[in-house]
Short mmCIF file of C-alpha atoms in Angstrom, two decimals:
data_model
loop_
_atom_site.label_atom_id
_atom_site.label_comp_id
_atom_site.label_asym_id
_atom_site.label_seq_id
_atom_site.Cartn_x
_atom_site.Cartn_y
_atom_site.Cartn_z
CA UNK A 282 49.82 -39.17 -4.80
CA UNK A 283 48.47 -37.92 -1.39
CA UNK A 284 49.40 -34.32 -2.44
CA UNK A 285 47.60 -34.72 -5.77
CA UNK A 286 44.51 -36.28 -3.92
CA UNK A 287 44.80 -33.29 -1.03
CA UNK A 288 44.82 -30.97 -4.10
CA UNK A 289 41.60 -32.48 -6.01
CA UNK A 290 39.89 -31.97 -2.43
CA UNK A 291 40.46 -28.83 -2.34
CA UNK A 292 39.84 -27.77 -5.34
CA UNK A 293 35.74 -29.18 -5.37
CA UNK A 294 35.44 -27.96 -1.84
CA UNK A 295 36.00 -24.29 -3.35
CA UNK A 296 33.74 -24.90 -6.33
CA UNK A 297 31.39 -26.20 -3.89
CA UNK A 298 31.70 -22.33 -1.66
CA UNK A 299 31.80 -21.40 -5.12
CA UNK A 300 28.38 -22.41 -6.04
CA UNK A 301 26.41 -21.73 -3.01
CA UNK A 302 27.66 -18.23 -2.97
CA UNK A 303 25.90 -17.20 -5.97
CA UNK A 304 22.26 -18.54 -3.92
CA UNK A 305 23.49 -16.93 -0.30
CA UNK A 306 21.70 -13.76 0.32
CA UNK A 307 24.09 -12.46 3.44
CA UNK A 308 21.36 -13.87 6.42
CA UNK A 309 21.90 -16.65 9.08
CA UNK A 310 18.16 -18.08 8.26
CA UNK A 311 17.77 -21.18 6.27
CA UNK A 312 18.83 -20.37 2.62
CA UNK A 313 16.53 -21.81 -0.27
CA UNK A 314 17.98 -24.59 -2.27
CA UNK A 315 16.28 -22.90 -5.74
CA UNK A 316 14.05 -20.45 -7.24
CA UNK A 317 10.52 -20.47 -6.33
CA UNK A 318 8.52 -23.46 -8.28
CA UNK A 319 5.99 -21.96 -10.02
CA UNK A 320 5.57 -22.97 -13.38
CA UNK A 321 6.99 -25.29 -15.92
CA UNK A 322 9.47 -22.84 -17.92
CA UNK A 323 12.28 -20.41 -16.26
CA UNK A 324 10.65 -17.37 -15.31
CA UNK A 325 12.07 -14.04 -15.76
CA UNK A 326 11.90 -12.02 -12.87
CA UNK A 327 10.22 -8.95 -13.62
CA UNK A 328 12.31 -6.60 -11.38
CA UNK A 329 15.32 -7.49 -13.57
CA UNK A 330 14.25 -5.08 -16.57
CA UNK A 331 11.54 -3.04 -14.96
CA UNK A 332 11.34 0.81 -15.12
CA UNK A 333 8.20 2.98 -14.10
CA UNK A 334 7.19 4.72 -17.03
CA UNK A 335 7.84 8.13 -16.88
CA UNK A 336 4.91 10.78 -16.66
CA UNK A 337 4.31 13.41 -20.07
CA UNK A 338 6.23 16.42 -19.46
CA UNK A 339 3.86 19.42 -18.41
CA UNK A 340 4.06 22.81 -18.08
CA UNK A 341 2.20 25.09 -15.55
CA UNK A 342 1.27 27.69 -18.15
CA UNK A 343 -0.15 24.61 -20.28
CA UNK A 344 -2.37 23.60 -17.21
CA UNK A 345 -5.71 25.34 -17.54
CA UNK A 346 -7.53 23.65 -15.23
CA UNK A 347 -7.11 21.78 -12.69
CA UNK A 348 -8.89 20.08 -9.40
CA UNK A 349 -7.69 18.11 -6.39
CA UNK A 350 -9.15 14.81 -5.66
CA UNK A 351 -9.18 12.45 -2.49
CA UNK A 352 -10.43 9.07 -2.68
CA UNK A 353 -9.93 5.95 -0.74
CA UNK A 354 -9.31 2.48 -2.20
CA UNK A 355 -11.27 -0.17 0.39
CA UNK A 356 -9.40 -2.99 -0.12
CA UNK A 357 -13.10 -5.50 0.67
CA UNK A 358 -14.31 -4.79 -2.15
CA UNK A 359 -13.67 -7.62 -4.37
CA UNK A 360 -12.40 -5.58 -7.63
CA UNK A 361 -9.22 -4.59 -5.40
CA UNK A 362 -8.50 -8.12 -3.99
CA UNK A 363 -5.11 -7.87 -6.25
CA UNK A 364 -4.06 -5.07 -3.86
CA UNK A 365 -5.10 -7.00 -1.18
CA UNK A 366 -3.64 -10.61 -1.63
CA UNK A 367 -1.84 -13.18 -0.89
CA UNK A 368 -1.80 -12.01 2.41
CA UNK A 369 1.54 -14.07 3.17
CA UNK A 370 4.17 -13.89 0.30
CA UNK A 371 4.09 -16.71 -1.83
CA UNK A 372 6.63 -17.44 -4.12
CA UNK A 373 7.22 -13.96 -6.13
CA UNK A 374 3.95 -12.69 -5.32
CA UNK A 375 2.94 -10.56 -2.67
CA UNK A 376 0.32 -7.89 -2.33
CA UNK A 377 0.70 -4.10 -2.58
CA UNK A 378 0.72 -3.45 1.19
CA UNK A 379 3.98 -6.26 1.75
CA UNK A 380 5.27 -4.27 -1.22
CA UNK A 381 5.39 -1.31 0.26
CA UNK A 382 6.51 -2.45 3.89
CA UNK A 383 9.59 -4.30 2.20
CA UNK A 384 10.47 -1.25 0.56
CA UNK A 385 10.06 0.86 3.71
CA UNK A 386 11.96 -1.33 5.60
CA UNK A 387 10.66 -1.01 8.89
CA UNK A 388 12.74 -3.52 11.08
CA UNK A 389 16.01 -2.35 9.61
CA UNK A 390 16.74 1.12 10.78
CA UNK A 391 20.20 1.06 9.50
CA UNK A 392 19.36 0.66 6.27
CA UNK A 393 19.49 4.09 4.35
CA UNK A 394 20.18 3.17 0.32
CA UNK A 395 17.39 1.58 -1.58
CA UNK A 396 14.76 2.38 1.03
CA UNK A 397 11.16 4.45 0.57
CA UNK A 398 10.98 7.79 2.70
CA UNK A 399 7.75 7.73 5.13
CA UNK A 400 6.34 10.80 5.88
CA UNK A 401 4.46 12.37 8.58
CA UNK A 402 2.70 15.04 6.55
CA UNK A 403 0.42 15.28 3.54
CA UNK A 404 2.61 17.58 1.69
CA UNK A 405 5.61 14.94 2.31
CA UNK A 406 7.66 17.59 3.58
CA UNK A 407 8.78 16.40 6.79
CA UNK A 408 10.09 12.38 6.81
CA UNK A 409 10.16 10.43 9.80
CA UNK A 410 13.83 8.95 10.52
CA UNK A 411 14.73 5.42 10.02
CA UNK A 412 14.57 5.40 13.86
CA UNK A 413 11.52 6.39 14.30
CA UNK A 414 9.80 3.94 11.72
CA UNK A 415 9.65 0.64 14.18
CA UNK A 416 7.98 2.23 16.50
CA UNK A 417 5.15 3.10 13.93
CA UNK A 418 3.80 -0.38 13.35
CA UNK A 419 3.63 -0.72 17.57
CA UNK A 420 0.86 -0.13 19.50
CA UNK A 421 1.13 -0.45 23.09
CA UNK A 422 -2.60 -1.04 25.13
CA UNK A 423 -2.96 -0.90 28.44
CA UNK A 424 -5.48 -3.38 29.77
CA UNK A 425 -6.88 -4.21 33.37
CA UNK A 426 -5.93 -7.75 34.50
CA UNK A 427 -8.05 -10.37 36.61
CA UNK A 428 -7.13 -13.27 38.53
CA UNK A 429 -8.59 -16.55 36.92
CA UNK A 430 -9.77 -18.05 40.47
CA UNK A 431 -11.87 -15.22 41.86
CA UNK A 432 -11.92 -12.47 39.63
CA UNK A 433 -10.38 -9.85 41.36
CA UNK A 434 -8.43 -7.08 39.68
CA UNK A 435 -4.65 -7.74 40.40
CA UNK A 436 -3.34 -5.39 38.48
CA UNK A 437 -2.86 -3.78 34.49
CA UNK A 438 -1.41 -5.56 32.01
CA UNK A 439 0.57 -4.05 28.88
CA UNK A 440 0.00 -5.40 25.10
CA UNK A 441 2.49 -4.52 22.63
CA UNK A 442 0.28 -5.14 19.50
CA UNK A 443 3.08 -5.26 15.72
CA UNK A 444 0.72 -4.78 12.89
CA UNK A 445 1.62 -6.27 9.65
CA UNK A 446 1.23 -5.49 5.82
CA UNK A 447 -2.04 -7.72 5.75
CA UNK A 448 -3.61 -5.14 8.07
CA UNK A 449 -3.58 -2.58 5.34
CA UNK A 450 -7.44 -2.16 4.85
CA UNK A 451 -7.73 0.65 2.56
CA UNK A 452 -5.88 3.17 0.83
CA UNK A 453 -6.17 7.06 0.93
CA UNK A 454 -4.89 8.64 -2.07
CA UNK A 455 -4.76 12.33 -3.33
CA UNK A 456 -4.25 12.82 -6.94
CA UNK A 457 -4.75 15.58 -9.44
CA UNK A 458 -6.69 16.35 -12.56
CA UNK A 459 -5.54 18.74 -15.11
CA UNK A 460 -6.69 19.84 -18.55
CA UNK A 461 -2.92 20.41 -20.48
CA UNK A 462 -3.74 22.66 -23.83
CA UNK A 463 -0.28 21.36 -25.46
CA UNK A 464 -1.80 17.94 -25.88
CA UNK A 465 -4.85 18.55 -25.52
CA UNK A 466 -5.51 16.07 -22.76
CA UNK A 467 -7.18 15.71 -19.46
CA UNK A 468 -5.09 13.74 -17.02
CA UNK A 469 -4.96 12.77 -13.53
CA UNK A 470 -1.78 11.96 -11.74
CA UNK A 471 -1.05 10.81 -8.02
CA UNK A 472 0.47 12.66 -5.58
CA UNK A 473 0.68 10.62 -2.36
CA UNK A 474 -0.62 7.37 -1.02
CA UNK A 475 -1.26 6.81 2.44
CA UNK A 476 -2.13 3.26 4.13
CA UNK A 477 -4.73 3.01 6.98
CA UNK A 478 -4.70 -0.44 9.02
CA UNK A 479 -7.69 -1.26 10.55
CA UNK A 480 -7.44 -3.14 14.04
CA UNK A 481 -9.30 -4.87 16.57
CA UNK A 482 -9.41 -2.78 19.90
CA UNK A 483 -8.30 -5.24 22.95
CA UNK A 484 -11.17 -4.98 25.69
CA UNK A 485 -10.37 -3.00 28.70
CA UNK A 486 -11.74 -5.33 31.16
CA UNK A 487 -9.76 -8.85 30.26
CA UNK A 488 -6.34 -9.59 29.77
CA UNK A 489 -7.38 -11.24 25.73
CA UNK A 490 -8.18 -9.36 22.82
CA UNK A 491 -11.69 -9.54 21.65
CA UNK A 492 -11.17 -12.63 18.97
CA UNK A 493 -12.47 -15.15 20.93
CA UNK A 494 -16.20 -13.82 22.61
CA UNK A 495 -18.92 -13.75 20.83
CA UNK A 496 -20.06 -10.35 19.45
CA UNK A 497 -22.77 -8.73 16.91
CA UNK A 498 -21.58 -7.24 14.21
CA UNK A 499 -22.83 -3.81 15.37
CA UNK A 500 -20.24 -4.73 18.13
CA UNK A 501 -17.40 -5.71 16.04
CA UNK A 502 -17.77 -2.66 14.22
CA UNK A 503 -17.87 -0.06 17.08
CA UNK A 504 -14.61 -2.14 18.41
CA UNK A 505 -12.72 -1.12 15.42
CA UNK A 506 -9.85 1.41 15.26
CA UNK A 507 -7.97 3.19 12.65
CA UNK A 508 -4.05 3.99 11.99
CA UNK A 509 -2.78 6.09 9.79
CA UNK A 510 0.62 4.57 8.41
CA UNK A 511 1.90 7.85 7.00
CA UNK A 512 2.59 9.58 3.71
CA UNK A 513 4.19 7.94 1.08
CA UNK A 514 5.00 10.53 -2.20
CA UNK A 515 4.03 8.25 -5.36
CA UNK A 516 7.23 9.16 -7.22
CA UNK A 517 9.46 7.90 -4.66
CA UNK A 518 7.27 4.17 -5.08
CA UNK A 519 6.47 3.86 -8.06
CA UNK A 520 10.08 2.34 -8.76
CA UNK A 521 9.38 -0.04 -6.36
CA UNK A 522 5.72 -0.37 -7.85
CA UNK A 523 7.07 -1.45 -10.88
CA UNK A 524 9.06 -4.42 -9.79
CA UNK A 525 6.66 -5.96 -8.39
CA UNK A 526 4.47 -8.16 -10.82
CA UNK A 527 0.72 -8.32 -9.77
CA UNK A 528 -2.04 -11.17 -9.95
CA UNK A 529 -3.87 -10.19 -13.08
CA UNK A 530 -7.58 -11.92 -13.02
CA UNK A 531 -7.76 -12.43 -16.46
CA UNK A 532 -5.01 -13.69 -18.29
CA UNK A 533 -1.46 -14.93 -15.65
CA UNK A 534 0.12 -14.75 -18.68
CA UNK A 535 -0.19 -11.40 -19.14
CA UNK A 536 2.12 -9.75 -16.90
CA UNK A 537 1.48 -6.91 -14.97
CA UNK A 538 3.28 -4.62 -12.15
CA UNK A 539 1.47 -2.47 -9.56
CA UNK A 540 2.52 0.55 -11.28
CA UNK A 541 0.66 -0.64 -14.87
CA UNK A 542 -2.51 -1.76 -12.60
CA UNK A 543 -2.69 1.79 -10.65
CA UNK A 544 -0.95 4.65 -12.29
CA UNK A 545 -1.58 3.63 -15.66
CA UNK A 546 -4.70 1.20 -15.98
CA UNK A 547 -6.25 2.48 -12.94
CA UNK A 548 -8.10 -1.13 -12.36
CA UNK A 549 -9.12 -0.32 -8.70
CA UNK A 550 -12.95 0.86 -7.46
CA UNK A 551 -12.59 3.95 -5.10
CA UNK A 552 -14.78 6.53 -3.96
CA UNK A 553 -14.29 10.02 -3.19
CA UNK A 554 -13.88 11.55 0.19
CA UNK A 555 -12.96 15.10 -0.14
CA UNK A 556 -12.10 17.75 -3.02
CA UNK A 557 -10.68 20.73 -3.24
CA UNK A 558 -12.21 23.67 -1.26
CA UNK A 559 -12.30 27.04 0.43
CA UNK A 560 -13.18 25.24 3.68
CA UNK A 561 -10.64 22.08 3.41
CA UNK A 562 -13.19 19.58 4.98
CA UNK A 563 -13.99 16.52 3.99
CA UNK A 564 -17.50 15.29 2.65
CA UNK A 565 -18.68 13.94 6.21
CA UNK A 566 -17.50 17.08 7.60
CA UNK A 567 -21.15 19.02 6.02
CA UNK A 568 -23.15 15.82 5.29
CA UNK A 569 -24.02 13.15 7.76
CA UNK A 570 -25.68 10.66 6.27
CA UNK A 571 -22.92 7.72 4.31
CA UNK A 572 -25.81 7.15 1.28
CA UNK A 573 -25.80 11.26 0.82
CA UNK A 574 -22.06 10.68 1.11
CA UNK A 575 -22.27 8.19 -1.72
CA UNK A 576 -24.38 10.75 -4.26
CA UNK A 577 -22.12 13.22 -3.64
CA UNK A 578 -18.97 11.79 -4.54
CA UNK A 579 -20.79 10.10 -7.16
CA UNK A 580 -21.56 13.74 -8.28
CA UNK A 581 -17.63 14.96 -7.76
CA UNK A 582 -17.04 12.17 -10.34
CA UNK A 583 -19.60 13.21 -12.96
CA UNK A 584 -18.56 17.07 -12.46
CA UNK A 585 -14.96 15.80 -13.68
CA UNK A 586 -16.55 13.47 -16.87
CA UNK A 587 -18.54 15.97 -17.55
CA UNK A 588 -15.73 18.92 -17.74
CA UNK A 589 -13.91 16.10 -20.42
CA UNK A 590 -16.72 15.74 -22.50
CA UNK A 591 -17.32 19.52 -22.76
CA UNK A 592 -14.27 20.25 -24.07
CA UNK A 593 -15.08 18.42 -27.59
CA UNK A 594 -17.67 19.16 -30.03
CA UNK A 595 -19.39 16.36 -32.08
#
């Protein structure tokens, strides 16, 4: 009887292993006890079926024009808050910067299947190693430190500042236009993608970052700094893109991925920086003033509607 009872126990104790297995992801942290309590039906995941859609094929002798575009994608502006939010993953949402740092991997260097290849250069031709990438979100400041008391300078002080996804202000993106005669079509199609963070500065003369004194916002703005992620080629994340379901503002039933939203929809308001030319500068590089900046991307944009709408005759 004891044998039969030892038996039974041992038995459920393996189910039990069993059964947690299936919900054990590999880490020591706290494992969750179910699925992510959304909504009142099972949800399929979307990254269980989801493929990027693959471009038409073209041709170079069917391209007969084409023009290079640079724009950046401010992530303020309200039409790209779905880029831009949640700002801390909740559930299976997450925004398009977390999406791209979880498929970059930063923190795990020794991770080399499955991950997306940073780059250091526009034409993604030369890829920082998985070594190098967690020193890229670090920034190390040097500030001056003061003795509370009496104020004297005792020394500098070193701030290692880790910048996360939510950081991710805006979006530079170069992306190219082409007229193909076999279809008869003018398209556009990304190239690269490249995330800028935008950062408070930490003040020189304290041992605190800036957060907590009162400042204008002429002084907030001149205490703002810029860093460039690095290049990211769109082909290699758009797979990544597309298993990631977005936030879509008019109907959460109709389900959309980050690749629908910007390779294919191209729901996002952006504005034009630079185009293709014999110089290679950018628009503030020959005129000064941002509203003269404004009119002449807004006239880059009409020279490209207006190049479509010449083609046909009514």
């Amino acid at each position: 009887m004891k044998k039969l009872q030892l038996i039974v126990m041992m038995l459920l104790a393996v189910s039990f292993a069993c059964a947690q297995e299936d919900d054990f992801d590999g880490s020591t942290m706290e494992q969750p006890v179910r699925k992510p309590v959304e909504m009142p039906w099972e949800q399929v995941n979307i990254g269980d079926f989801a493929e990027p859609i693959a471009y038409p094929p073209v041709r170079q002798a069917d391209v007969m024009y084409y023009w290079t575009i640079w724009r950046t994608i401010d992530l303020r502006e309200k039409v790209n808050h779905p880029l831009y939010f949640p700002t801390e993953m909740r559930g299976t949402w997450r925004s398009l910067g977390q999406t791209i740092f979880d498929a970059i991997d930063f923190n795990n260097p020794e991770k080399t299947e499955d991950v997306l290849t940073l780059y250091s250069d526009e034409m993604c031709t030369f890829p920082y190693s998985r070594a190098e990438l967690p020193g890229i979100l670090a920034q190390t400041f040097t500030t001056t430190d003061y003795d509370i008391e009496t104020g004297e300078e005792i020394g500098t002080k070193e701030i290692v500042q880790q910048f996360e996804a939510k950081e991710i202000i805006s979006y530079n993106v170069k992306e190219v236009w082409y007229f193909d005669k076999q279809y008869s079509t003018f398209r556009v199609q990304i190239l690269e993608i490249e995330p800028i963070i935008e950062y408070e500065r930490p003040n020189n003369n304290t041992n605190i970052f800036d957060d907590d004194q009162e400042q204008d916002e002429e002084d907030v703005k001149a205490n703002m700094m810029k860093k460039r992620v690095g290049y990211i080629y769109y082909n290699e994340l758009r797979p990544f893109l597309a298993k990631q379901e977005v936030f879509n503002v008019k109907n959460n039933a109709a389900r959309l991925s980050f690749d629908d939203l910007i390779t294919w929809k191209r729901d996002f308001s952006s504005l034009i920086y630079k185009e293709s030319n014999v110089y290679d500068r950018d628009i503030s590089d020959y005129i000064a003033n941002s509203r003269d900046q404004r009119i002449e991307s807004e006239r880059i944009t009409d020279k490209l509607r207006t190049f479509e709408h010449d083609l046909w005759e009514f």
